[in-house]
Each structure stands twice: as C-alpha cells, then as structure tokens.
Short mmCIF file of N, CA and C in Angstrom, two decimals:
data_model
loop_
_atom_site.label_atom_id
_atom_site.label_comp_id
_atom_site.label_asym_id
_atom_site.label_seq_id
_atom_site.Cartn_x
_atom_site.Cartn_y
_atom_site.Cartn_z
N UNK A 1 -68.01 30.52 17.43
CA UNK A 1 -68.86 31.66 17.39
C UNK A 1 -70.55 31.13 17.45
N UNK A 2 -70.98 32.05 18.29
CA UNK A 2 -72.46 31.88 18.60
C UNK A 2 -73.14 33.30 18.56
N UNK A 3 -74.46 33.26 18.01
CA UNK A 3 -75.16 34.49 18.02
C UNK A 3 -76.68 34.13 18.08
N UNK A 4 -77.49 34.88 18.60
CA UNK A 4 -78.85 34.63 19.01
C UNK A 4 -79.62 35.92 18.40
N UNK A 5 -80.56 35.69 17.66
CA UNK A 5 -81.55 36.85 17.30
C UNK A 5 -82.85 36.80 17.85
N UNK A 6 -83.32 37.39 18.83
CA UNK A 6 -84.59 37.30 19.33
C UNK A 6 -85.58 38.13 18.58
N UNK A 7 -86.67 37.47 18.30
CA UNK A 7 -87.73 38.06 17.73
C UNK A 7 -89.09 37.91 18.57
N UNK A 8 -89.69 38.97 18.88
CA UNK A 8 -90.88 38.95 19.70
C UNK A 8 -90.65 38.32 21.00
N UNK A 9 -89.62 38.23 21.51
CA UNK A 9 -89.15 37.64 22.82
C UNK A 9 -89.09 36.17 22.91
N UNK A 10 -90.08 35.40 22.51
CA UNK A 10 -90.31 34.01 22.78
C UNK A 10 -89.61 33.29 21.49
N UNK A 11 -89.34 33.94 20.40
CA UNK A 11 -88.83 33.18 19.29
C UNK A 11 -87.27 33.81 19.05
N UNK A 12 -86.55 32.65 18.65
CA UNK A 12 -85.16 33.11 18.63
C UNK A 12 -84.60 32.17 17.48
N UNK A 13 -83.78 32.97 16.62
CA UNK A 13 -82.80 32.26 15.57
C UNK A 13 -81.49 32.15 16.36
N UNK A 14 -81.05 30.87 16.29
CA UNK A 14 -79.64 30.55 17.01
C UNK A 14 -78.72 30.09 15.92
N UNK A 15 -77.43 30.75 15.96
CA UNK A 15 -76.45 30.14 14.84
C UNK A 15 -75.19 29.83 15.69
N UNK A 16 -74.49 28.85 15.31
CA UNK A 16 -73.26 28.60 15.78
C UNK A 16 -72.28 27.99 14.69
N UNK A 17 -71.14 28.63 14.56
CA UNK A 17 -70.16 28.03 13.77
C UNK A 17 -68.75 27.65 14.43
N UNK A 18 -68.21 26.60 14.13
CA UNK A 18 -66.76 26.10 14.71
C UNK A 18 -65.97 25.91 13.49
N UNK A 19 -64.72 26.32 13.45
CA UNK A 19 -63.72 26.04 12.62
C UNK A 19 -62.52 25.64 13.38
N UNK A 20 -61.56 24.62 13.12
CA UNK A 20 -60.60 24.25 13.59
C UNK A 20 -59.55 23.42 12.72
N UNK A 21 -58.23 23.52 12.95
CA UNK A 21 -57.38 22.71 12.14
C UNK A 21 -56.12 22.39 13.15
N UNK A 22 -55.48 21.36 12.88
CA UNK A 22 -54.44 20.58 13.71
C UNK A 22 -53.46 20.17 12.72
N UNK A 23 -52.23 20.54 13.05
CA UNK A 23 -51.06 20.04 12.10
C UNK A 23 -49.75 19.81 12.90
N UNK A 24 -48.84 19.51 12.29
CA UNK A 24 -47.65 19.07 12.94
C UNK A 24 -47.23 17.53 12.96
N UNK A 25 -46.42 17.04 13.56
CA UNK A 25 -45.93 15.74 13.75
C UNK A 25 -47.17 14.78 14.29
N UNK A 26 -47.85 15.24 15.22
CA UNK A 26 -48.88 14.41 15.83
C UNK A 26 -50.15 15.27 15.71
N UNK A 27 -50.82 15.59 14.59
CA UNK A 27 -52.08 16.34 14.64
C UNK A 27 -53.29 15.71 15.25
N UNK A 28 -54.05 16.59 16.11
CA UNK A 28 -55.28 16.06 16.58
C UNK A 28 -56.30 15.64 15.68
N UNK A 29 -56.98 14.49 15.73
CA UNK A 29 -58.20 14.29 15.06
C UNK A 29 -59.56 14.91 15.61
N UNK A 30 -60.17 15.63 14.96
CA UNK A 30 -61.42 16.29 15.41
C UNK A 30 -62.74 15.25 15.04
N UNK A 31 -63.49 15.16 15.81
CA UNK A 31 -64.75 14.26 15.49
C UNK A 31 -65.97 14.83 15.78
N UNK A 32 -66.94 14.81 14.80
CA UNK A 32 -68.18 15.35 15.13
C UNK A 32 -69.32 14.49 14.65
N UNK A 33 -70.56 14.73 15.12
CA UNK A 33 -71.59 13.71 14.91
C UNK A 33 -72.29 13.66 16.25
N UNK A 34 -73.46 13.34 16.28
CA UNK A 34 -74.27 13.21 17.55
C UNK A 34 -75.23 14.41 17.94
N UNK A 35 -75.75 14.38 19.08
CA UNK A 35 -76.88 15.23 19.47
C UNK A 35 -76.30 16.71 19.70
N UNK A 36 -75.09 16.95 20.06
CA UNK A 36 -74.55 18.25 20.23
C UNK A 36 -73.61 18.86 19.04
N UNK A 37 -73.37 18.17 18.16
CA UNK A 37 -72.64 18.72 16.88
C UNK A 37 -73.29 18.71 15.71
N UNK A 38 -73.30 17.28 15.10
CA UNK A 38 -74.19 17.23 13.82
C UNK A 38 -75.29 16.08 14.05
N UNK A 39 -76.38 16.67 14.31
CA UNK A 39 -77.52 15.51 14.49
C UNK A 39 -77.93 14.77 13.07
N UNK A 40 -78.24 13.58 13.48
CA UNK A 40 -78.55 12.71 12.38
C UNK A 40 -77.35 11.89 11.93
N UNK A 41 -76.17 12.02 12.49
CA UNK A 41 -75.16 11.26 12.56
C UNK A 41 -74.65 10.76 13.78
N UNK A 42 -74.05 9.60 13.82
CA UNK A 42 -73.59 8.85 15.09
C UNK A 42 -72.41 9.73 15.66
N UNK A 43 -72.29 9.55 17.03
CA UNK A 43 -71.08 10.31 17.61
C UNK A 43 -69.80 10.12 17.04
N UNK A 44 -69.09 11.05 16.69
CA UNK A 44 -67.82 10.94 16.12
C UNK A 44 -67.80 10.23 14.75
N UNK A 45 -68.73 10.23 14.04
CA UNK A 45 -68.82 9.58 12.75
C UNK A 45 -67.94 10.25 11.72
N UNK A 46 -67.88 11.61 11.68
CA UNK A 46 -67.16 12.49 10.74
C UNK A 46 -65.94 12.82 11.42
N UNK A 47 -64.74 12.49 10.82
CA UNK A 47 -63.40 12.61 11.57
C UNK A 47 -62.47 13.24 10.56
N UNK A 48 -61.48 14.13 11.17
CA UNK A 48 -60.57 14.78 10.30
C UNK A 48 -59.54 15.75 11.13
N UNK A 49 -58.53 16.06 10.52
CA UNK A 49 -57.53 16.96 11.11
C UNK A 49 -58.06 18.62 10.85
N UNK A 50 -59.02 18.68 9.91
CA UNK A 50 -59.56 20.06 9.79
C UNK A 50 -61.04 19.78 10.05
N UNK A 51 -61.65 20.98 10.58
CA UNK A 51 -63.26 20.83 10.79
C UNK A 51 -63.85 22.15 10.56
N UNK A 52 -64.92 21.93 9.90
CA UNK A 52 -65.92 23.11 9.78
C UNK A 52 -67.28 22.65 10.34
N UNK A 53 -67.92 23.43 11.16
CA UNK A 53 -69.25 22.97 11.68
C UNK A 53 -70.13 24.16 11.72
N UNK A 54 -71.47 23.99 11.32
CA UNK A 54 -72.26 25.19 11.30
C UNK A 54 -73.85 24.62 11.73
N UNK A 55 -74.39 25.31 12.57
CA UNK A 55 -75.80 24.86 13.20
C UNK A 55 -76.59 26.23 13.09
N UNK A 56 -77.74 25.92 12.58
CA UNK A 56 -78.87 27.05 12.65
C UNK A 56 -80.15 26.57 13.22
N UNK A 57 -80.87 27.09 14.23
CA UNK A 57 -81.99 26.80 14.68
C UNK A 57 -82.95 27.93 14.75
N UNK A 58 -84.25 27.66 14.63
CA UNK A 58 -85.35 28.43 14.83
C UNK A 58 -86.04 27.87 16.03
N UNK A 59 -86.08 28.61 17.20
CA UNK A 59 -86.65 28.07 18.51
C UNK A 59 -87.92 28.92 18.85
N UNK A 60 -88.90 28.09 19.23
CA UNK A 60 -90.23 28.80 19.57
C UNK A 60 -91.05 27.97 20.69
N UNK A 61 -92.03 28.73 21.17
CA UNK A 61 -92.76 28.11 22.38
C UNK A 61 -93.59 26.94 21.80
N UNK A 62 -93.65 25.76 22.13
CA UNK A 62 -94.29 24.76 21.70
C UNK A 62 -95.48 24.28 22.63
N UNK A 63 -95.25 23.97 23.85
CA UNK A 63 -96.20 23.69 24.90
C UNK A 63 -96.20 24.60 26.18
N UNK A 64 -97.04 25.36 26.47
CA UNK A 64 -96.81 26.34 27.68
C UNK A 64 -97.09 25.46 29.04
N UNK A 65 -98.09 24.70 28.94
CA UNK A 65 -98.62 23.97 30.17
C UNK A 65 -99.28 22.65 30.08
N UNK A 66 -98.89 21.59 30.59
CA UNK A 66 -99.64 20.43 30.55
C UNK A 66 -99.51 19.74 31.93
N UNK A 67 -100.80 19.26 32.32
CA UNK A 67 -100.83 18.64 33.80
C UNK A 67 -101.53 17.41 33.73
N UNK A 68 -101.03 16.43 34.33
CA UNK A 68 -101.64 15.07 34.21
C UNK A 68 -102.04 14.89 35.65
N UNK A 69 -103.29 14.23 35.70
CA UNK A 69 -103.74 13.95 37.08
C UNK A 69 -103.75 12.41 37.69
N UNK A 70 -103.45 11.57 36.58
CA UNK A 70 -103.31 10.15 37.02
C UNK A 70 -102.29 9.48 36.12
N UNK A 71 -101.41 8.65 36.57
CA UNK A 71 -101.45 7.92 37.79
C UNK A 71 -100.67 8.77 38.94
N UNK A 72 -99.91 9.76 38.35
CA UNK A 72 -99.24 10.78 39.25
C UNK A 72 -99.48 12.08 38.94
N UNK A 73 -99.45 13.00 39.84
CA UNK A 73 -99.92 14.45 39.28
C UNK A 73 -98.45 15.09 38.85
N UNK A 74 -98.35 15.14 37.59
CA UNK A 74 -97.13 15.52 36.86
C UNK A 74 -97.44 16.85 36.03
N UNK A 75 -96.68 17.80 36.18
CA UNK A 75 -97.03 18.91 35.38
C UNK A 75 -95.70 19.31 34.65
N UNK A 76 -95.78 19.61 33.23
CA UNK A 76 -94.73 20.00 32.39
C UNK A 76 -95.05 21.39 31.95
N UNK A 77 -93.97 22.31 32.17
CA UNK A 77 -94.13 23.79 31.55
C UNK A 77 -92.99 24.16 30.84
N UNK A 78 -93.26 25.12 29.95
CA UNK A 78 -92.29 25.74 29.00
C UNK A 78 -91.44 24.79 28.13
N UNK A 79 -92.21 23.86 27.45
CA UNK A 79 -91.62 22.88 26.47
C UNK A 79 -91.44 23.78 25.22
N UNK A 80 -90.27 24.00 24.60
CA UNK A 80 -89.82 24.62 23.54
C UNK A 80 -89.71 23.67 22.36
N UNK A 81 -90.13 24.16 21.11
CA UNK A 81 -89.85 23.56 20.05
C UNK A 81 -88.76 24.10 19.18
N UNK A 82 -88.16 23.34 18.14
CA UNK A 82 -87.20 24.02 17.24
C UNK A 82 -87.22 23.35 16.02
N UNK A 83 -86.59 23.98 15.01
CA UNK A 83 -86.46 23.30 13.69
C UNK A 83 -84.89 23.77 13.35
N UNK A 84 -84.27 22.80 12.79
CA UNK A 84 -82.82 22.93 12.64
C UNK A 84 -82.29 22.52 11.41
N UNK A 85 -81.03 23.01 11.05
CA UNK A 85 -80.26 22.60 9.90
C UNK A 85 -78.83 22.62 10.25
N UNK A 86 -78.05 21.38 10.42
CA UNK A 86 -76.57 21.21 10.74
C UNK A 86 -75.86 21.04 9.51
N UNK A 87 -74.65 21.41 9.49
CA UNK A 87 -73.77 21.04 8.42
C UNK A 87 -72.30 20.92 8.84
N UNK A 88 -71.65 20.05 8.36
CA UNK A 88 -70.16 19.91 9.00
C UNK A 88 -69.39 19.17 7.86
N UNK A 89 -68.04 19.30 7.94
CA UNK A 89 -66.95 18.67 7.28
C UNK A 89 -65.70 18.54 8.10
N UNK A 90 -65.11 17.48 7.86
CA UNK A 90 -63.93 17.18 8.47
C UNK A 90 -63.00 16.32 7.58
N UNK A 91 -61.80 16.73 7.49
CA UNK A 91 -60.87 16.23 6.31
C UNK A 91 -59.55 16.39 6.78
N UNK A 92 -58.71 15.41 6.16
CA UNK A 92 -57.26 15.32 6.34
C UNK A 92 -56.45 16.08 5.23
N UNK A 93 -56.63 15.59 4.11
CA UNK A 93 -55.96 15.98 2.85
C UNK A 93 -56.87 17.12 2.06
N UNK A 94 -56.23 18.30 2.00
CA UNK A 94 -57.14 19.23 1.36
C UNK A 94 -57.12 19.04 -0.05
N UNK A 95 -56.39 18.32 -0.70
CA UNK A 95 -56.38 18.18 -2.06
C UNK A 95 -57.48 16.96 -2.49
N UNK A 96 -57.70 16.17 -1.62
CA UNK A 96 -58.61 15.11 -1.74
C UNK A 96 -60.12 15.59 -1.32
N UNK A 97 -60.40 16.66 -0.68
CA UNK A 97 -61.43 17.17 -0.10
C UNK A 97 -62.37 17.75 -1.33
N UNK A 98 -63.57 17.24 -1.34
CA UNK A 98 -64.62 17.60 -2.45
C UNK A 98 -65.86 18.10 -1.59
N UNK A 99 -65.84 19.39 -1.45
CA UNK A 99 -67.14 19.77 -0.58
C UNK A 99 -68.34 19.51 -1.28
N UNK A 100 -68.39 19.97 -2.71
CA UNK A 100 -69.64 19.59 -3.41
C UNK A 100 -69.33 18.85 -4.59
N UNK A 101 -70.41 18.08 -5.14
CA UNK A 101 -70.18 17.38 -6.44
C UNK A 101 -69.08 16.45 -6.59
N UNK A 102 -68.87 15.85 -7.81
CA UNK A 102 -67.50 15.19 -7.93
C UNK A 102 -67.97 13.75 -8.06
N UNK A 103 -69.10 13.28 -8.00
CA UNK A 103 -69.41 11.73 -8.05
C UNK A 103 -69.66 11.48 -9.50
N UNK A 104 -69.03 10.37 -10.02
CA UNK A 104 -69.40 9.94 -11.44
C UNK A 104 -70.70 9.44 -11.54
N UNK A 105 -71.28 9.89 -12.63
CA UNK A 105 -72.72 9.55 -12.89
C UNK A 105 -73.73 10.53 -12.19
N UNK A 106 -73.38 11.28 -11.59
CA UNK A 106 -74.33 12.33 -10.82
C UNK A 106 -74.10 13.64 -11.15
N UNK A 107 -75.16 14.32 -11.41
CA UNK A 107 -75.16 15.92 -11.94
C UNK A 107 -76.05 16.53 -10.91
N UNK A 108 -75.82 17.84 -11.13
CA UNK A 108 -76.64 18.92 -10.46
C UNK A 108 -75.74 19.22 -9.20
N UNK A 109 -76.32 20.15 -8.41
CA UNK A 109 -75.66 20.62 -7.02
C UNK A 109 -76.11 19.59 -5.93
N UNK A 110 -75.15 19.18 -5.22
CA UNK A 110 -75.30 18.27 -4.23
C UNK A 110 -73.96 18.32 -3.21
N UNK A 111 -73.97 17.96 -1.95
CA UNK A 111 -72.91 18.04 -1.06
C UNK A 111 -72.36 16.71 -1.20
N UNK A 112 -71.05 16.67 -1.24
CA UNK A 112 -70.16 15.42 -1.28
C UNK A 112 -69.58 15.20 0.07
N UNK A 113 -68.26 15.80 0.40
CA UNK A 113 -67.64 15.46 1.59
C UNK A 113 -68.15 16.38 2.69
N UNK A 114 -69.02 17.44 2.51
CA UNK A 114 -69.75 18.09 3.37
C UNK A 114 -71.02 17.42 3.83
N UNK A 115 -71.17 17.20 5.03
CA UNK A 115 -72.42 16.49 5.54
C UNK A 115 -73.50 17.30 6.10
N UNK A 116 -74.74 16.88 6.01
CA UNK A 116 -75.66 18.02 6.41
C UNK A 116 -77.08 17.10 6.90
N UNK A 117 -77.88 17.64 7.94
CA UNK A 117 -78.99 17.12 8.40
C UNK A 117 -79.94 18.24 8.85
N UNK A 118 -81.12 17.86 8.78
CA UNK A 118 -82.12 18.89 9.15
C UNK A 118 -83.09 18.16 9.88
N UNK A 119 -84.11 18.86 10.69
CA UNK A 119 -84.98 18.19 11.38
C UNK A 119 -85.76 19.10 12.53
N UNK A 120 -86.34 18.47 13.49
CA UNK A 120 -87.23 19.12 14.37
C UNK A 120 -86.76 18.48 15.88
N UNK A 121 -87.15 19.31 16.96
CA UNK A 121 -86.89 18.94 18.14
C UNK A 121 -87.80 19.50 19.20
N UNK A 122 -87.63 19.17 20.41
CA UNK A 122 -88.31 19.73 21.58
C UNK A 122 -87.27 19.91 22.76
N UNK A 123 -87.47 20.79 23.51
CA UNK A 123 -86.60 20.93 24.75
C UNK A 123 -87.38 21.35 26.05
N UNK A 124 -86.91 20.86 27.12
CA UNK A 124 -87.60 21.10 28.44
C UNK A 124 -86.54 21.26 29.32
N UNK A 125 -86.68 22.22 30.27
CA UNK A 125 -85.87 22.25 31.48
C UNK A 125 -86.10 21.25 32.41
N UNK A 126 -85.20 20.48 32.68
CA UNK A 126 -85.17 19.18 33.55
C UNK A 126 -84.21 19.35 34.83
N UNK A 127 -84.73 19.21 36.00
CA UNK A 127 -83.94 19.12 37.13
C UNK A 127 -83.25 20.56 37.32
N UNK A 128 -83.96 21.58 37.00
CA UNK A 128 -83.42 22.81 37.29
C UNK A 128 -82.24 23.44 36.50
N UNK A 129 -81.14 22.51 35.96
CA UNK A 129 -80.15 22.95 35.44
C UNK A 129 -79.82 22.17 34.04
N UNK A 130 -80.48 21.04 33.93
CA UNK A 130 -80.25 20.34 32.50
C UNK A 130 -81.49 20.45 31.66
N UNK A 131 -81.16 20.45 30.35
CA UNK A 131 -82.04 20.55 29.32
C UNK A 131 -82.36 19.18 28.86
N UNK A 132 -83.56 18.73 28.85
CA UNK A 132 -84.01 17.34 28.23
C UNK A 132 -84.20 17.75 26.94
N UNK A 133 -83.43 17.04 25.82
CA UNK A 133 -83.44 17.27 24.49
C UNK A 133 -83.99 16.11 23.73
N UNK A 134 -84.81 16.22 22.90
CA UNK A 134 -85.27 15.22 21.85
C UNK A 134 -85.19 15.81 20.45
N UNK A 135 -84.53 15.06 19.53
CA UNK A 135 -84.41 15.64 18.21
C UNK A 135 -84.74 14.47 17.32
N UNK A 136 -85.38 14.81 16.26
CA UNK A 136 -85.84 13.85 14.96
C UNK A 136 -85.04 14.59 13.89
N UNK A 137 -84.16 13.90 13.30
CA UNK A 137 -83.19 14.25 12.14
C UNK A 137 -83.11 13.43 11.05
N UNK A 138 -82.84 13.98 9.90
CA UNK A 138 -82.65 13.43 8.60
C UNK A 138 -81.65 13.98 7.98
N UNK A 139 -80.67 13.07 7.33
CA UNK A 139 -79.44 13.42 6.51
C UNK A 139 -79.83 13.93 5.20
N UNK A 140 -79.17 14.76 4.76
CA UNK A 140 -79.38 15.23 3.27
C UNK A 140 -77.99 15.67 2.60
N UNK A 141 -78.12 15.69 1.31
CA UNK A 141 -77.04 16.31 0.59
C UNK A 141 -77.52 17.38 -0.31
N UNK A 142 -78.59 18.00 0.13
CA UNK A 142 -79.29 19.17 -0.53
C UNK A 142 -79.99 18.75 -1.83
N UNK A 143 -79.82 17.48 -2.38
CA UNK A 143 -80.29 17.08 -3.49
C UNK A 143 -81.33 16.06 -3.10
N UNK A 144 -80.93 15.12 -2.25
CA UNK A 144 -81.94 14.04 -1.82
C UNK A 144 -81.84 13.85 -0.23
N UNK A 145 -82.85 13.39 0.23
CA UNK A 145 -82.63 12.86 1.66
C UNK A 145 -82.07 11.62 1.65
N UNK A 146 -81.26 11.29 2.93
CA UNK A 146 -80.36 9.98 2.96
C UNK A 146 -80.83 9.31 4.17
N UNK A 147 -81.23 8.17 4.09
CA UNK A 147 -81.53 7.13 5.09
C UNK A 147 -82.73 7.55 5.81
N UNK A 148 -83.13 6.68 6.88
CA UNK A 148 -84.48 7.01 7.57
C UNK A 148 -84.30 8.25 8.56
N UNK A 149 -85.31 8.49 9.22
CA UNK A 149 -85.46 9.56 10.17
C UNK A 149 -84.68 8.89 11.47
N UNK A 150 -84.00 9.86 12.22
CA UNK A 150 -83.43 9.23 13.41
C UNK A 150 -83.89 10.24 14.69
N UNK A 151 -84.25 9.44 15.76
CA UNK A 151 -84.73 10.17 16.92
C UNK A 151 -83.63 9.89 17.92
N UNK A 152 -83.40 11.05 18.76
CA UNK A 152 -82.35 10.96 19.77
C UNK A 152 -82.88 11.78 20.94
N UNK A 153 -82.68 11.15 22.14
CA UNK A 153 -82.79 11.93 23.46
C UNK A 153 -81.61 12.14 24.10
N UNK A 154 -81.40 13.20 24.75
CA UNK A 154 -80.07 13.59 25.45
C UNK A 154 -80.33 14.54 26.52
N UNK A 155 -79.52 14.67 27.47
CA UNK A 155 -79.52 15.60 28.50
C UNK A 155 -78.29 16.42 28.37
N UNK A 156 -78.49 17.80 28.47
CA UNK A 156 -77.29 18.77 28.50
C UNK A 156 -77.74 19.97 28.25
N UNK A 157 -76.81 20.95 27.86
CA UNK A 157 -77.14 22.28 27.67
C UNK A 157 -77.40 22.60 26.10
N UNK A 158 -77.84 23.70 25.66
CA UNK A 158 -78.09 24.02 24.23
C UNK A 158 -76.74 24.87 23.98
N UNK A 159 -76.61 25.19 22.65
CA UNK A 159 -75.38 25.99 22.26
C UNK A 159 -75.65 27.51 22.42
#
C-alpha cells in the first residue's frame, strides 16, 4: 500500500506499508534491510516467514539550481531533500515474536523484535530515468539510538 499527500505542490508526505506471510511445507523467507526497504540496516539483515514493513517520508525541495564553472561546467537542478522513519519486523514463530519490550533488566517502552531507523536524505534525477539517492540513517528502538550513523548511496526509483 502506498499513498502520497501533497501540500503546497512541492512538499509531499509519502507512506508505504507492506505485509506478507508464507506458510506450508516450504515457506518463503522474506528479507528486509537496505536502501529500498529498511534504511540503516544491511541488505536482507531482517528475515522471516512473516513480514511487516512501514515507511514514512516528508519530501521537500532542497536545492533548486547549482552551477559549477570549473573544472567542468556541471549543472545540478531539482535536488530534493527528505526526512524519513522506517520500521519493519520479520519473524518465523508467532509465539516467540516480541514486538515491544521483554528484555530482562530493561524497563519502559522500546521496540524489541520490531526494528526501526530514522534519518535524512537527498534525491536527484540522474540520467533521465534513475534517481540518485543518498541516505543518512540511524537505528533506534524508540528509547535509544543504536550504533553509528550510516550513509548509503544508491540508484533506483522511489516508492
């Protein structure tokens, strides 16, 4: 599921949700993580026979026009910025799945088997049909930030 809410034409709230399950004698294993699903996590880092994924972005104009004269005349136009929050969970056994809390010695509200990341990014139309994407993300459990910032560059489409 995807939806976009345009505000003042140049500003967009974008939302995406994915849910999937696989069962039977040879169930499929779903993998999430990486630039196109759960930023801040490595490609395929989160795995399971059941999957929930949610992405939320606020997209806005960042740089309208930049022209360099030396060493080559290069022009960049229409660079867009974004702020995002991604969350996902993948699991096999529903009885062992603990979306929130549940760790000994830790109190308060925090994510456990649900993973999340937030961050910033920039997008630019490259080569007429590909989007050059740069994201700076950080993992979180909604109580603490986890690990260092991660920067990733990729080429592809938006959701």
